[in-house]
Amino acid sequence: MKTKIDIAVIGLGVMGANMALNLAERGFSVVAFDVNEERRHDIIKRHKPLRAAKLMTVEDLSELINQLSTPRRIVLSVPAGPIVDIICQDLMAAGLEPADVVVDTGNSQWRDSIARGQSYTDKFNFFTCAISGGELGARFGPSLMPSGDKAAWQRLKPMWQAISARVDPISGYEIARTQVDQPLPEGEPCAEYIGPIGSGHFVKMVHNGIEYADMQMIAEIVQFMRQILAMSAPEVGAVFSQWNKGKLQSYLIGITADILQTIDPKTGQPLVDMILDQAGQKGTGSWTAREALELGVPANAIAASVFARFLSTQKKVRQIGAVQLTGPIIRTEAKAEWIDKLADALYCSKICSYAQGFELMSAADKENNWILDYVSIAKIWRAGCVIRANFLNDIANAYQTEPNLINLMLAERFTDRLAKSQLAWREVLAKAVMQGMPMLAISAAMGYYDCYREADSSASLIQAMRDYFGSHTYARKDQDTKQHFHYDWHFGSGEHLVEH
Ligand code: 6PG
């Protein structure tokens, strides 16, 4: 009797192929399928030299179904959108059974995942697991955000925790894995159950929103160093290498150091200076900003980072504006005075962007009653994913200490660090403004921080204006706030209590 295969991977693009090899290397036999014959051949070639479990490819889904041990476990690694349903339909036609589990690992929209979970009920177990960490992550250790039926998770958990990134439980640092045939390191896996179907994709979407903000804030700090401190890209890269050993340590800080110190072989210039300054986006950051608007969460630094990418695509208009729109003459500042201030400004802004991400997850959690575990989410983001950083240990500890934390900035460790660094943060922003250097995300983060410092805000005037032109009524500070008043701004009959 032929031994049946442990798991299937459908879709052998960058993420799917590397996940399949990771699974095989961790001892799970894999049957892989892609419509593209070259991809099927390529993965067999890459698998051959590995000390790994069996990996075979098939030419159709019926064969895939037949090869698998039951109840089956099938991973989809295909673009978000209709293709997910097309393959699910094809799998059902090929003999999928109700106890089988199909796992969508794409960057699918979380509402689509909920709808699929409902529409495939009783047909098969539709499960999702968002994956973060790009190509190397998929191959050697991603961060995984699984959600759906708990029983399905129990059947996937051993594999997911075997292929995921790992963290040293003592240091809290990522145990880096970038070579083939490396033994599976001990340590805490970055794959933990998130919650009911859809919650995992929501959490991944927030991860991407934070990723956008992280990237934008780094870019703004680098621009300050280049334009105002007149530093070369390699010089700035060297500073980032130093920063990557301290409180700012993160994957994105590390790759920034690498990128800025990379020389273009064609021109001998820093490669980054040869790259067209128009940022692309597949859309996950926009989804996060949209959800924030839907849920009424002030994730302005995340939204600003999305708008910054839109602005970057307006290259032609920016070239005209550079000539026609007046700004100050940039005066170079002394490097030594600013490097530490810039580190503080980046760190404070980062705290705000994570606070916004967790505020967004909390709002969605309440709306959907997911009962998310924020300690666990912070912990599985410590390694493998794009926003991985030692900083996530501090966030996990903050939620461990205060499970009902209403905002990350109010965790004692962050309140103290913001207090120590907020002046430097302000100086950096003030200098950037006076030197005409845009800091869309960092200034948004400062606005978020200062708005949460305002016990009495300008919203009183907003309410008065709304009542003035639209009789939209207002509450009074000195009355029961459930009472609504309208003031007769036009005919002088004074204020009226309005029964709603
Ligand atoms: C990850 C990344 C990844 C991201 C792509 C495209 O977690 O591995 O977030 O999922 O979607 O890198 O990102 P853009 O939205 O910038 O195109």
PDB file of C-alpha atoms in Angstrom, residues 252-367:
ATOM      1  CA  LEU A 252      13.479  46.822   8.293  1.00  0.00           C
ATOM      2  CA  ILE A 253      16.257  48.769  10.028  1.00  0.00           C
ATOM      3  CA  GLY A 254      18.714  46.031   9.087  1.00  0.00           C
ATOM      4  CA  ILE A 255      17.729  45.898   5.419  1.00  0.00           C
ATOM      5  CA  THR A 256      17.825  49.696   5.258  1.00  0.00           C
ATOM      6  CA  ALA A 257      21.464  49.551   6.370  1.00  0.00           C
ATOM      7  CA  ASP A 258      22.190  46.935   3.671  1.00  0.00           C
ATOM      8  CA  ILE A 259      20.304  48.825   0.950  1.00  0.00           C
ATOM      9  CA  LEU A 260      21.981  52.176   1.649  1.00  0.00           C
ATOM     10  CA  GLN A 261      25.451  50.616   1.564  1.00  0.00           C
ATOM     11  CA  THR A 262      24.827  48.825  -1.747  1.00  0.00           C
ATOM     12  CA  ILE A 263      26.623  50.377  -4.742  1.00  0.00           C
ATOM     13  CA  ASP A 264      25.144  50.217  -8.232  1.00  0.00           C
ATOM     14  CA  PRO A 265      27.622  48.236 -10.371  1.00  0.00           C
ATOM     15  CA  LYS A 266      26.559  50.169 -13.480  1.00  0.00           C
ATOM     16  CA  THR A 267      27.247  53.682 -12.199  1.00  0.00           C
ATOM     17  CA  GLY A 268      29.274  53.312  -9.027  1.00  0.00           C
ATOM     18  CA  GLN A 269      26.567  55.352  -7.289  1.00  0.00           C
ATOM     19  CA  PRO A 270      24.488  54.125  -4.323  1.00  0.00           C
ATOM     20  CA  LEU A 271      21.950  51.810  -5.959  1.00  0.00           C
ATOM     21  CA  VAL A 272      19.112  53.415  -3.994  1.00  0.00           C
ATOM     22  CA  ASP A 273      19.828  56.708  -5.778  1.00  0.00           C
ATOM     23  CA  MET A 274      19.310  55.034  -9.148  1.00  0.00           C
ATOM     24  CA  ILE A 275      15.878  53.594  -8.246  1.00  0.00           C
ATOM     25  CA  LEU A 276      12.863  55.572  -9.537  1.00  0.00           C
ATOM     26  CA  ASP A 277      11.174  57.219  -6.524  1.00  0.00           C
ATOM     27  CA  GLN A 278       7.630  55.974  -7.216  1.00  0.00           C
ATOM     28  CA  ALA A 279       6.430  53.500  -4.573  1.00  0.00           C
ATOM     29  CA  GLY A 280       4.258  50.551  -5.587  1.00  0.00           C
ATOM     30  CA  GLN A 281       1.668  48.868  -3.415  1.00  0.00           C
ATOM     31  CA  LYS A 282      -0.370  45.714  -3.796  1.00  0.00           C
ATOM     32  CA  GLY A 283      -3.061  47.245  -1.618  1.00  0.00           C
ATOM     33  CA  THR A 284      -2.875  45.759   1.850  1.00  0.00           C
ATOM     34  CA  GLY A 285      -1.889  49.113   3.385  1.00  0.00           C
ATOM     35  CA  SER A 286      -4.896  50.770   1.766  1.00  0.00           C
ATOM     36  CA  TRP A 287      -7.143  48.029   3.137  1.00  0.00           C
ATOM     37  CA  THR A 288      -5.844  48.797   6.624  1.00  0.00           C
ATOM     38  CA  ALA A 289      -6.524  52.523   6.247  1.00  0.00           C
ATOM     39  CA  ARG A 290      -9.997  51.763   4.885  1.00  0.00           C
ATOM     40  CA  GLU A 291     -10.807  49.474   7.802  1.00  0.00           C
ATOM     41  CA  ALA A 292      -9.625  52.184  10.208  1.00  0.00           C
ATOM     42  CA  LEU A 293     -12.106  54.610   8.641  1.00  0.00           C
ATOM     43  CA  GLU A 294     -14.860  51.963   8.783  1.00  0.00           C
ATOM     44  CA  LEU A 295     -14.170  51.220  12.442  1.00  0.00           C
ATOM     45  CA  GLY A 296     -13.513  54.850  13.442  1.00  0.00           C
ATOM     46  CA  VAL A 297      -9.939  54.208  14.526  1.00  0.00           C
ATOM     47  CA  PRO A 298      -7.506  57.176  14.189  1.00  0.00           C
ATOM     48  CA  ALA A 299      -4.784  55.190  12.393  1.00  0.00           C
ATOM     49  CA  ASN A 300      -3.528  58.375  10.770  1.00  0.00           C
ATOM     50  CA  ALA A 301       0.159  57.399  10.574  1.00  0.00           C
ATOM     51  CA  ILE A 302      -0.747  54.186   8.723  1.00  0.00           C
ATOM     52  CA  ALA A 303      -3.048  56.122   6.384  1.00  0.00           C
ATOM     53  CA  ALA A 304      -0.367  58.798   5.887  1.00  0.00           C
ATOM     54  CA  SER A 305       2.092  56.112   4.791  1.00  0.00           C
ATOM     55  CA  VAL A 306      -0.391  54.965   2.141  1.00  0.00           C
ATOM     56  CA  PHE A 307      -0.931  58.553   0.943  1.00  0.00           C
ATOM     57  CA  ALA A 308       2.841  59.021   0.851  1.00  0.00           C
ATOM     58  CA  ARG A 309       3.031  56.187  -1.679  1.00  0.00           C
ATOM     59  CA  PHE A 310       0.273  57.824  -3.744  1.00  0.00           C
ATOM     60  CA  LEU A 311       2.128  61.154  -3.635  1.00  0.00           C
ATOM     61  CA  SER A 312       5.320  59.425  -4.759  1.00  0.00           C
ATOM     62  CA  THR A 313       3.589  58.237  -7.924  1.00  0.00           C
ATOM     63  CA  GLN A 314       2.881  61.887  -8.855  1.00  0.00           C
ATOM     64  CA  LYS A 315       6.446  62.231 -10.109  1.00  0.00           C
ATOM     65  CA  LYS A 316       5.631  64.564 -13.002  1.00  0.00           C
ATOM     66  CA  VAL A 317       3.558  66.910 -10.834  1.00  0.00           C
ATOM     67  CA  ARG A 318       6.304  66.865  -8.206  1.00  0.00           C
ATOM     68  CA  GLN A 319       8.858  67.885 -10.820  1.00  0.00           C
ATOM     69  CA  ILE A 320       6.692  70.857 -11.758  1.00  0.00           C
ATOM     70  CA  GLY A 321       6.030  71.679  -8.102  1.00  0.00           C
ATOM     71  CA  ALA A 322       9.753  71.560  -7.348  1.00  0.00           C
ATOM     72  CA  VAL A 323      10.142  74.543  -9.664  1.00  0.00           C
ATOM     73  CA  GLN A 324       6.915  76.420  -9.073  1.00  0.00           C
ATOM     74  CA  LEU A 325       6.184  75.888  -5.367  1.00  0.00           C
ATOM     75  CA  THR A 326       8.345  77.984  -3.046  1.00  0.00           C
ATOM     76  CA  GLY A 327      10.054  76.450  -0.037  1.00  0.00           C
ATOM     77  CA  PRO A 328      12.890  77.457   2.284  1.00  0.00           C
ATOM     78  CA  ILE A 329      16.532  77.255   1.274  1.00  0.00           C
ATOM     79  CA  ILE A 330      17.878  74.077   2.882  1.00  0.00           C
ATOM     80  CA  ARG A 331      20.751  74.844   5.268  1.00  0.00           C
ATOM     81  CA  THR A 332      22.930  71.864   6.169  1.00  0.00           C
ATOM     82  CA  GLU A 333      22.925  71.036   9.869  1.00  0.00           C
ATOM     83  CA  ALA A 334      25.716  69.504  11.951  1.00  0.00           C
ATOM     84  CA  LYS A 335      25.374  65.702  11.893  1.00  0.00           C
ATOM     85  CA  ALA A 336      26.519  65.033  15.457  1.00  0.00           C
ATOM     86  CA  GLU A 337      23.708  67.070  17.001  1.00  0.00           C
ATOM     87  CA  TRP A 338      20.951  65.244  15.112  1.00  0.00           C
ATOM     88  CA  ILE A 339      21.706  61.510  14.905  1.00  0.00           C
ATOM     89  CA  ASP A 340      20.423  60.657  18.385  1.00  0.00           C
ATOM     90  CA  LYS A 341      17.440  62.982  17.995  1.00  0.00           C
ATOM     91  CA  LEU A 342      16.509  61.195  14.760  1.00  0.00           C
ATOM     92  CA  ALA A 343      16.697  57.833  16.521  1.00  0.00           C
ATOM     93  CA  ASP A 344      14.325  59.152  19.196  1.00  0.00           C
ATOM     94  CA  ALA A 345      11.943  60.577  16.599  1.00  0.00           C
ATOM     95  CA  LEU A 346      11.847  57.247  14.744  1.00  0.00           C
ATOM     96  CA  TYR A 347      11.347  55.274  17.949  1.00  0.00           C
ATOM     97  CA  CYS A 348       8.482  57.480  19.196  1.00  0.00           C
ATOM     98  CA  SER A 349       6.789  57.404  15.785  1.00  0.00           C
ATOM     99  CA  LYS A 350       7.136  53.630  15.698  1.00  0.00           C
ATOM    100  CA  ILE A 351       5.408  53.295  19.077  1.00  0.00           C
ATOM    101  CA  CYS A 352       2.512  55.348  17.695  1.00  0.00           C
ATOM    102  CA  SER A 353       2.170  53.277  14.522  1.00  0.00           C
ATOM    103  CA  TYR A 354       2.076  50.032  16.523  1.00  0.00           C
ATOM    104  CA  ALA A 355      -0.382  51.649  18.951  1.00  0.00           C
ATOM    105  CA  GLN A 356      -2.591  52.430  15.956  1.00  0.00           C
ATOM    106  CA  GLY A 357      -2.325  48.871  14.659  1.00  0.00           C
ATOM    107  CA  PHE A 358      -3.273  47.374  18.015  1.00  0.00           C
ATOM    108  CA  GLU A 359      -6.057  49.936  18.457  1.00  0.00           C
ATOM    109  CA  LEU A 360      -7.408  48.812  15.089  1.00  0.00           C
ATOM    110  CA  MET A 361      -7.246  45.117  16.018  1.00  0.00           C
ATOM    111  CA  SER A 362      -8.987  45.898  19.303  1.00  0.00           C
ATOM    112  CA  ALA A 363     -11.815  47.721  17.516  1.00  0.00           C
ATOM    113  CA  ALA A 364     -12.315  44.838  15.072  1.00  0.00           C
ATOM    114  CA  ASP A 365     -12.077  42.366  17.954  1.00  0.00           C
ATOM    115  CA  LYS A 366     -14.946  44.123  19.774  1.00  0.00           C
ATOM    116  CA  GLU A 367     -16.985  44.366  16.562  1.00  0.00           C
TER     117      GLU A 367
END
